[in-house]
Tab-separated table of C-alpha atoms and ligand atoms in Angstrom:
chain	number	residue	atom	x	y	z
A	3	MET	CA	-2.451	-19.162	104.880
A	4	ILE	CA	0.444	-21.509	104.317
A	5	GLY	CA	0.490	-24.318	101.795
A	6	ALA	CA	2.209	-27.655	102.339
A	7	GLY	CA	5.765	-27.248	103.550
A	8	CYS	CA	7.771	-29.713	101.478
A	9	GLU	CA	6.753	-28.665	97.973
A	10	VAL	CA	10.239	-27.600	97.040
A	11	ALA	CA	12.660	-30.407	96.254
A	12	ASP	CA	15.510	-30.328	98.736
A	13	ASP	CA	17.788	-32.593	100.730
A	14	ALA	CA	16.600	-31.778	104.239
A	15	GLY	CA	14.665	-34.096	106.520
A	16	GLY	CA	12.070	-31.497	107.363
A	17	CYS	CA	10.675	-28.329	105.859
A	18	LEU	CA	9.938	-25.181	107.818
A	19	VAL	CA	7.840	-22.498	106.158
A	20	ILE	CA	7.733	-19.072	107.799
A	21	ASP	CA	4.992	-16.763	106.585
A	22	LEU	CA	6.275	-13.201	106.819
A	23	ALA	CA	2.934	-11.868	105.571
A	24	ALA	CA	1.314	-13.450	108.630
A	25	ILE	CA	3.893	-11.717	110.846
A	26	ARG	CA	2.982	-8.413	109.155
A	27	ALA	CA	-0.708	-9.123	109.797
A	28	ASN	CA	-0.060	-10.007	113.434
A	29	TYR	CA	1.925	-6.813	113.976
A	30	ALA	CA	-0.960	-4.816	112.493
A	31	PHE	CA	-3.433	-6.738	114.657
A	32	VAL	CA	-1.561	-5.946	117.883
A	33	ALA	CA	-1.087	-2.325	116.793
A	34	GLY	CA	-4.854	-2.050	116.274
A	35	LEU	CA	-5.524	-3.657	119.638
A	36	VAL	CA	-3.397	-1.202	121.624
A	37	ALA	CA	-3.672	1.974	119.518
A	38	PRO	CA	-2.592	4.686	120.089
A	39	SER	CA	0.266	3.027	122.027
A	40	PRO	CA	3.232	2.316	119.738
A	41	VAL	CA	4.280	-1.318	119.280
A	42	ALA	CA	7.833	-2.666	119.407
A	43	GLY	CA	9.039	-5.992	118.019
A	44	VAL	CA	10.659	-8.459	120.410
A	45	VAL	CA	13.127	-10.369	118.231
A	46	LYS	CA	15.322	-11.994	120.877
A	47	ALA	CA	16.415	-15.624	120.424
A	48	ASP	CA	16.597	-15.080	116.641
A	49	ALA	CA	12.985	-13.872	116.610
A	50	TYR	CA	11.864	-16.921	118.586
A	51	GLY	CA	13.699	-19.178	116.154
A	52	LEU	CA	12.205	-17.692	112.989
A	53	GLY	CA	15.125	-15.484	111.881
A	54	ALA	CA	15.640	-12.075	113.475
A	55	VAL	CA	17.077	-10.368	110.398
A	56	ARG	CA	14.179	-11.361	108.126
A	57	VAL	CA	11.555	-10.720	110.778
A	58	ALA	CA	12.929	-7.337	111.869
A	59	ARG	CA	13.034	-6.189	108.259
A	60	VAL	CA	9.331	-6.856	107.664
A	61	LEU	CA	8.389	-5.368	111.028
A	62	ALA	CA	10.287	-2.208	110.108
A	63	GLU	CA	8.346	-2.091	106.827
A	64	GLU	CA	5.139	-2.262	108.862
A	65	GLY	CA	6.237	0.821	110.822
A	66	CYS	CA	7.954	-0.778	113.799
A	67	GLY	CA	10.777	1.444	115.061
A	68	ASP	CA	11.683	-0.264	118.355
A	69	PHE	CA	13.312	-3.691	118.650
A	70	PHE	CA	14.197	-5.751	121.716
A	71	VAL	CA	16.771	-8.533	121.994
A	72	ALA	CA	18.062	-10.226	125.160
A	73	HIS	CA	21.836	-10.077	124.725
A	74	LEU	CA	24.299	-7.518	123.408
A	75	SER	CA	25.651	-10.171	121.008
A	76	GLU	CA	22.185	-10.431	119.438
A	77	ALA	CA	21.973	-6.652	119.140
A	78	LEU	CA	25.383	-6.335	117.467
A	79	HIS	CA	24.393	-9.025	114.972
A	80	LEU	CA	21.034	-7.435	114.166
A	81	LYS	CA	21.967	-3.740	114.144
A	82	PRO	CA	23.354	-3.539	110.585
A	83	SER	CA	20.083	-4.987	109.214
A	84	LEU	CA	17.843	-2.395	110.861
A	85	PRO	CA	16.953	1.013	109.423
A	86	GLN	CA	19.331	3.773	110.607
A	87	ASP	CA	16.696	5.419	112.782
A	88	ALA	CA	15.406	2.214	114.449
A	89	ARG	CA	16.023	1.825	118.170
A	90	LEU	CA	17.467	-1.432	119.486
A	91	TYR	CA	17.381	-2.437	123.148
A	92	VAL	CA	19.100	-5.169	125.179
A	93	LEU	CA	16.637	-6.602	127.700
A	94	ASN	CA	19.188	-8.339	129.916
A	95	GLY	CA	21.294	-5.204	130.157
A	96	LEU	CA	25.070	-5.418	129.962
A	97	GLN	CA	27.750	-7.602	131.428
A	98	PRO	CA	30.333	-5.555	133.359
A	99	GLY	CA	32.828	-4.177	130.833
A	100	ALA	CA	30.488	-4.320	127.798
A	101	GLU	CA	29.225	-0.728	128.157
A	102	ALA	CA	31.604	0.930	125.687
A	103	ARG	CA	30.884	-1.667	122.968
A	104	CYS	CA	27.157	-1.150	123.425
A	105	ALA	CA	27.389	2.643	123.306
A	106	ALA	CA	29.704	2.590	120.276
A	107	ALA	CA	27.150	0.468	118.383
A	108	GLY	CA	24.327	2.869	119.185
A	109	VAL	CA	22.446	0.152	121.087
A	110	LEU	CA	20.446	1.008	124.214
A	111	PRO	CA	20.745	-1.208	127.281
A	112	VAL	CA	17.878	-1.875	129.644
A	113	LEU	CA	19.352	-0.911	133.016
A	114	ASN	CA	18.111	-3.571	135.414
A	115	SER	CA	20.152	-2.983	138.543
A	116	MET	CA	22.027	-0.259	140.415
A	117	GLU	CA	25.295	-1.803	139.153
A	118	GLN	CA	24.164	-1.599	135.523
A	119	ALA	CA	22.849	1.944	136.017
A	120	MET	CA	26.064	3.171	137.638
A	121	ALA	CA	28.294	1.522	135.035
A	122	TRP	CA	26.302	3.221	132.234
A	123	ARG	CA	26.488	6.574	134.048
A	124	ASP	CA	30.233	6.148	134.544
A	125	LEU	CA	30.653	5.603	130.805
A	126	ALA	CA	28.588	8.734	130.116
A	127	LEU	CA	30.894	10.709	132.427
A	128	ALA	CA	34.014	9.201	130.829
A	129	GLU	CA	32.793	9.912	127.298
A	130	ARG	CA	31.452	13.345	128.303
A	131	ARG	CA	28.103	12.738	126.661
A	132	ARG	CA	24.577	11.949	127.758
A	133	LEU	CA	23.922	8.262	127.052
A	134	PRO	CA	20.427	6.899	126.334
A	135	ALA	CA	19.018	3.792	128.014
A	136	LEU	CA	15.829	2.196	129.280
A	137	LEU	CA	15.275	1.587	132.963
A	138	GLN	CA	13.531	-1.505	134.296
A	139	ILE	CA	11.777	-1.665	137.651
A	140	ASP	CA	10.905	-4.984	139.281
A	141	SER	CA	7.198	-4.601	139.977
A	142	GLY	CA	6.782	-8.072	141.422
A	143	MET	CA	8.340	-10.801	139.257
A	144	SER	CA	11.732	-10.867	141.041
A	145	ARG	CA	13.605	-11.513	137.798
A	146	LEU	CA	15.124	-8.349	136.332
A	147	GLY	CA	14.814	-4.693	137.248
A	148	LEU	CA	15.519	-2.408	140.172
A	149	PRO	CA	13.960	-3.582	143.428
A	150	PRO	CA	11.815	-0.934	145.188
A	151	GLU	CA	14.548	0.265	147.567
A	152	ASP	CA	16.921	0.859	144.640
A	153	VAL	CA	14.333	2.925	142.746
A	154	ALA	CA	14.436	5.367	145.657
A	155	ARG	CA	18.259	5.239	145.733
A	156	LEU	CA	18.489	5.926	142.010
A	157	ALA	CA	16.017	8.803	142.269
A	158	GLU	CA	18.313	10.369	144.878
A	159	THR	CA	21.558	9.775	142.960
A	160	PRO	CA	22.766	13.294	142.097
A	161	GLY	CA	22.973	14.002	138.383
A	162	PHE	CA	21.959	10.527	137.223
A	163	PHE	CA	19.107	11.716	135.002
A	164	ASP	CA	21.326	14.435	133.496
A	165	GLN	CA	24.086	11.984	132.611
A	166	VAL	CA	21.768	9.191	131.465
A	167	GLU	CA	18.828	9.880	129.198
A	168	ILE	CA	16.165	7.399	130.279
A	169	LYS	CA	13.839	7.041	127.293
A	170	LEU	CA	11.331	4.756	128.987
A	171	VAL	CA	10.806	3.121	132.327
A	172	MET	CA	9.583	-0.447	131.954
A	173	SER	CA	8.495	-3.506	133.891
A	174	HIS	CA	7.324	-7.015	133.002
A	175	LEU	CA	4.239	-9.017	133.951
A	176	ALA	CA	4.573	-12.412	135.643
A	177	CYS	CA	1.021	-13.577	134.739
A	178	ALA	CA	0.341	-11.924	131.371
A	179	ASP	CA	-1.054	-15.172	129.892
A	180	ALA	CA	-3.992	-14.757	132.312
A	181	PRO	CA	-5.115	-11.159	131.654
A	182	GLU	CA	-7.710	-11.281	134.442
A	183	ALA	CA	-5.243	-12.443	137.126
A	184	ALA	CA	-5.210	-10.177	140.192
A	185	ALA	CA	-1.395	-10.247	140.168
A	186	ASN	CA	-1.385	-8.111	136.991
A	187	GLY	CA	-3.298	-5.249	138.594
A	188	GLU	CA	-1.099	-5.473	141.675
A	189	GLN	CA	2.041	-5.275	139.535
A	190	LEU	CA	0.678	-2.290	137.623
A	191	ALA	CA	-0.150	-0.449	140.857
A	192	ARG	CA	3.331	-1.148	142.266
A	193	PHE	CA	4.965	-0.119	138.978
A	194	GLU	CA	3.090	3.180	138.915
A	195	ARG	CA	3.894	3.907	142.555
A	196	LEU	CA	7.615	3.248	141.990
A	197	ALA	CA	7.794	5.073	138.642
A	198	ALA	CA	6.257	8.123	140.346
A	199	MET	CA	9.485	8.455	142.397
A	200	LEU	CA	11.382	9.155	139.158
A	201	PRO	CA	11.209	12.135	136.808
A	202	PRO	CA	8.159	11.872	134.506
A	203	LEU	CA	8.982	9.316	131.793
A	204	PRO	CA	7.053	7.260	129.235
A	205	ARG	CA	6.253	3.777	130.541
A	206	SER	CA	6.325	0.326	128.965
A	207	PHE	CA	4.655	-2.609	130.665
A	208	ALA	CA	2.936	-5.041	128.300
A	209	ASN	CA	4.250	-8.074	126.421
A	210	SER	CA	1.907	-10.033	124.091
A	211	GLY	CA	-0.369	-11.102	126.920
A	212	GLY	CA	-0.418	-7.548	128.277
A	213	ALA	CA	-1.453	-6.266	124.834
A	214	PHE	CA	-4.603	-8.384	125.181
A	215	ALA	CA	-5.259	-6.951	128.657
A	216	ALA	CA	-7.068	-3.687	129.483
A	217	PRO	CA	-5.744	-0.416	127.974
A	218	LYS	CA	-4.317	0.706	131.340
A	219	PHE	CA	-1.583	-1.931	130.788
A	220	HIS	CA	-0.483	-0.583	127.402
A	221	GLY	CA	1.387	2.640	128.198
A	222	GLY	CA	4.057	4.232	126.055
A	223	LEU	CA	5.382	1.147	124.229
A	224	VAL	CA	3.924	-2.365	123.934
A	225	ARG	CA	6.493	-5.180	123.603
A	226	PRO	CA	5.022	-8.255	121.894
A	227	GLY	CA	7.092	-11.225	120.811
A	228	LEU	CA	4.953	-14.358	120.807
A	229	ALA	CA	1.836	-12.754	119.279
A	230	LEU	CA	3.835	-11.640	116.232
A	231	TYR	CA	4.791	-15.274	115.642
A	232	GLY	CA	1.167	-16.427	115.662
A	233	ALA	CA	0.988	-18.293	118.964
A	234	ASN	CA	-1.853	-17.536	121.335
A	235	PRO	CA	-0.664	-15.290	124.182
A	236	VAL	CA	-3.798	-15.861	126.260
A	237	GLU	CA	-4.506	-19.255	127.791
A	238	ASP	CA	-7.846	-20.924	127.059
A	239	ALA	CA	-9.030	-18.244	124.619
A	240	PRO	CA	-9.553	-18.437	120.845
A	241	ASN	CA	-6.433	-17.421	118.928
A	242	PRO	CA	-7.152	-14.389	116.710
A	243	LEU	CA	-3.640	-14.316	115.207
A	244	ALA	CA	-2.488	-15.511	111.804
A	245	ARG	CA	-0.544	-18.769	111.699
A	246	VAL	CA	3.108	-18.133	110.863
A	247	VAL	CA	4.792	-21.539	111.057
A	248	ARG	CA	4.299	-24.666	109.001
A	249	LEU	CA	6.526	-27.676	109.675
A	250	ASP	CA	6.604	-30.925	107.715
A	251	ALA	CA	8.738	-34.054	108.019
A	252	ARG	CA	9.666	-36.360	105.188
A	253	VAL	CA	8.987	-40.092	105.218
A	254	ILE	CA	12.164	-42.183	104.928
A	255	GLN	CA	10.920	-45.753	105.194
A	256	ILE	CA	7.669	-47.695	105.529
A	257	ARG	CA	7.289	-51.214	106.961
A	258	THR	CA	4.626	-53.521	108.312
A	259	ILE	CA	5.359	-55.378	111.562
A	260	PRO	CA	3.549	-58.384	113.077
A	261	ALA	CA	1.767	-58.227	116.419
A	262	GLY	CA	4.174	-58.388	119.359
A	263	THR	CA	7.037	-56.525	117.640
A	264	GLY	CA	8.882	-53.830	119.611
A	265	VAL	CA	9.418	-50.314	118.250
A	266	GLY	CA	12.213	-47.778	118.804
A	267	TYR	CA	14.840	-47.266	121.521
A	268	GLY	CA	14.057	-49.127	124.703
A	269	LEU	CA	11.269	-50.989	122.874
A	270	THR	CA	8.803	-48.845	124.810
A	271	PHE	CA	6.034	-49.689	122.306
A	272	THR	CA	4.971	-53.165	121.257
A	273	ALA	CA	2.568	-53.486	118.357
A	274	PRO	CA	-0.705	-55.042	119.620
A	275	ASP	CA	-1.678	-56.030	116.066
A	276	VAL	CA	-0.201	-56.052	112.607
A	277	THR	CA	0.926	-52.438	112.282
A	278	ARG	CA	2.173	-50.303	109.417
A	279	LEU	CA	4.910	-47.864	110.430
A	280	ALA	CA	6.503	-44.879	108.741
A	281	THR	CA	9.863	-43.585	109.894
A	282	VAL	CA	10.164	-39.826	109.281
A	283	SER	CA	13.351	-37.783	109.314
A	284	VAL	CA	12.772	-35.317	112.149
A	285	GLY	CA	13.992	-36.017	115.676
A	286	TYR	CA	14.933	-34.309	118.890
A	287	ALA	CA	18.090	-32.858	117.338
A	288	ASP	CA	15.669	-30.804	115.215
A	289	GLY	CA	14.010	-29.444	118.331
A	290	TRP	CA	11.089	-31.847	118.058
A	291	PRO	CA	10.482	-32.691	121.729
A	292	ARG	CA	11.510	-36.152	122.885
A	293	GLN	CA	8.573	-35.923	125.303
A	294	LEU	CA	6.274	-36.503	122.298
A	295	GLY	CA	7.289	-40.172	122.128
A	296	GLY	CA	4.095	-42.177	122.645
A	297	ARG	CA	2.062	-38.962	123.062
A	298	GLY	CA	2.289	-36.740	120.003
A	299	ALA	CA	1.316	-37.213	116.385
A	300	ALA	CA	1.789	-36.101	112.803
A	301	TYR	CA	-0.926	-35.645	110.192
A	302	PHE	CA	-1.304	-36.780	106.615
A	303	GLY	CA	-4.277	-34.895	105.275
A	304	ASP	CA	-6.904	-35.203	107.987
A	305	VAL	CA	-5.549	-38.483	109.347
A	306	ARG	CA	-3.805	-38.448	112.719
A	307	LEU	CA	-0.660	-40.599	112.795
A	308	PRO	CA	0.457	-41.286	116.385
A	309	ILE	CA	4.152	-41.212	117.282
A	310	VAL	CA	4.992	-44.681	118.580
A	311	GLY	CA	8.016	-45.483	120.718
A	312	ARG	CA	10.657	-42.912	121.592
A	313	VAL	CA	11.629	-39.966	119.427
A	314	SER	CA	15.209	-40.545	118.185
A	315	MET	CA	17.814	-37.899	117.487
A	316	ASP	CA	17.232	-37.744	113.723
A	317	SER	CA	13.970	-39.616	113.213
A	318	MET	CA	10.770	-40.871	114.787
A	319	ILE	CA	8.275	-43.588	113.990
A	320	LEU	CA	4.607	-43.058	113.171
A	321	ASP	CA	1.779	-45.572	113.225
A	322	VAL	CA	0.266	-45.162	109.753
A	323	THR	CA	-2.074	-48.139	109.878
A	324	ALA	CA	-5.032	-45.757	109.545
A	325	LEU	CA	-3.929	-44.900	105.992
A	326	THR	CA	-4.688	-47.213	103.083
A	327	ASP	CA	-1.683	-49.234	101.963
A	328	GLY	CA	0.414	-47.221	99.528
A	329	ALA	CA	-1.153	-43.866	100.438
A	330	LEU	CA	2.121	-42.721	101.998
A	331	LYS	CA	5.456	-43.225	100.229
A	332	PRO	CA	9.093	-42.420	100.973
A	333	GLY	CA	9.678	-38.763	100.099
A	334	ASP	CA	6.147	-37.731	101.070
A	335	ALA	CA	5.742	-35.130	103.778
A	336	VAL	CA	3.640	-35.354	106.923
A	337	GLU	CA	2.466	-32.312	108.848
A	338	LEU	CA	4.001	-31.629	112.263
A	339	ILE	CA	2.805	-28.039	112.719
A	340	GLY	CA	0.078	-26.652	110.462
A	341	PRO	CA	-3.679	-26.508	109.962
A	342	HIS	CA	-4.312	-29.878	111.667
A	343	GLN	CA	-1.878	-29.483	114.548
A	344	SER	CA	-1.213	-26.068	116.037
A	345	LEU	CA	1.806	-24.910	118.001
A	346	GLU	CA	-0.505	-25.000	121.010
A	347	ASP	CA	-1.353	-28.676	120.362
A	348	VAL	CA	2.329	-29.617	120.104
A	349	ALA	CA	3.234	-27.677	123.248
A	350	ARG	CA	0.388	-29.244	125.218
A	351	ASP	CA	1.298	-32.797	124.130
A	352	ALA	CA	4.951	-32.176	124.996
A	353	GLY	CA	4.076	-30.680	128.381
A	354	THR	CA	5.630	-27.324	127.553
A	355	ILE	CA	4.766	-23.877	126.159
A	356	THR	CA	4.660	-22.590	122.595
A	357	TYR	CA	7.669	-20.344	123.321
A	358	GLU	CA	9.832	-23.414	123.845
A	359	ILE	CA	8.556	-25.176	120.710
A	360	LEU	CA	9.293	-22.089	118.586
A	361	THR	CA	12.703	-21.267	120.036
A	362	SER	CA	13.795	-24.907	119.688
A	363	LEU	CA	12.986	-25.157	115.952
A	364	GLY	CA	15.977	-26.854	114.411
A	365	ARG	CA	18.722	-25.541	112.161
A	366	ARG	CA	18.554	-28.504	109.759
A	367	TYR	CA	15.179	-27.774	108.215
A	368	ALA	CA	14.895	-26.465	104.679
A	369	ARG	CA	13.572	-22.988	105.409
A	370	THR	CA	11.220	-21.145	103.120
A	371	TYR	CA	10.122	-17.583	103.775
A	372	LEU	CA	6.834	-16.542	102.255
A	373	ASP	CA	5.689	-12.998	101.814
A	374	GLU	CA	2.533	-11.533	100.279
A	375	ALA	CA	3.173	-12.322	96.615
A	376	GLN	CA	4.438	-15.885	97.095
A	377	THR	CA	1.708	-16.685	99.619
A	378	THR	CA	-0.896	-15.851	97.044
A	379	ALA	CA	0.861	-18.003	94.478
A	380	LEU	CA	0.899	-20.956	96.855
A	381	GLU	CA	-2.780	-20.544	97.607
A	382	ILE	CA	-3.619	-20.584	93.933
A	383	ASN	CA	-1.602	-23.782	93.494
A	384	ALA	CA	-3.167	-25.449	96.509
B	5	PLP	C1	10.452	-11.710	126.044
B	5	PLP	C2	9.955	-10.443	126.600
B	5	PLP	C3	8.873	-9.782	125.999
B	5	PLP	C4	8.036	-10.420	124.909
B	5	PLP	O1	7.201	-11.379	125.542
B	5	PLP	P1	6.048	-12.151	124.739
B	5	PLP	O2	5.322	-12.858	125.812
B	5	PLP	O3	6.733	-13.066	123.807
B	5	PLP	O4	5.242	-11.136	124.040
B	5	PLP	C5	8.530	-8.530	126.460
B	5	PLP	N1	9.207	-7.956	127.489
B	5	PLP	C6	10.237	-8.569	128.122
B	5	PLP	C7	10.921	-7.897	129.241
B	5	PLP	C8	10.626	-9.849	127.708
B	5	PLP	O5	11.620	-10.468	128.346
């Protein structure tokens, strides 16, 4: 559990606390769910905004040996922080011409198309060595991966599987957040039919949502991202994962306005009565969605403080009339994400998904990383 986020004196407008112990617990939870399938860590987009280097390090300590990022640039940045024997994969594959840089770094591309597969094979021939990679098949999402006709073409390409060492063949679910959806079973059937055209290889199919689906989806390597970061991968189900993120915003100014006074850009809110307002120093430049203007809230203790008017770039305005006068002062912190308001609540109010809330978390927050020992200390102080 995470204590209040702005306990440390600092000069930032908001405080982001990332509980690495909760990430450890979530990795162990997913590993237990899908055992004996091994579990990778998806740390693309800077580990969904939480810091790929820190996150990958704790995952490695928990026994994770396989890491996925989206771009080669992310892989090259992360590689030096991983244990020597960890495997690092680039989900989007490679841009034409990037193959030699990828191979030199010891990073494995996911080959998503005939072009990517042939370019990687050509490098293997040029370097006179067998180069490892993953192979992705499009089993029905139409995003990345070989389409069915190309799976057959690749299977018939002379020497390909001698020149390229395919470690895993993978695919990705379009409807993993609804584990019971018929589309998932259809994708699995298509994936298995297509993979059967290739030499026998371990298979990887499941993201976080897939980890919560039936064991037949788990295969040779499960690839969770979201679940590690504590957000619920399954829609409309209780969330069994440990909360990882706590976000607080600091109060800058408090005022009382008479009835009929307009608030914020565009004066989209007019106070119906005498209203006490608090301006807090988090805005859309911090990744706090502008869509939350007039819809979202912050919390002070158990009290919900609605966001009134539009969210500005660096601040937003809360209606704090529900608090007794003087209860909230400049410098105090209000909760944006925490025990009273989950990532799921924020995403719902903003009309988006938890992935977008996480990956948008701003760069200006004072960041604190907790791990086992410090978490305990905070709990004792709480
Ligand atoms: C992002 C991604 C994942 C992780 O997805 P989550 O839903 O965050 O678990 C797994 N596999 C692929 C191919 C991805 O692009």
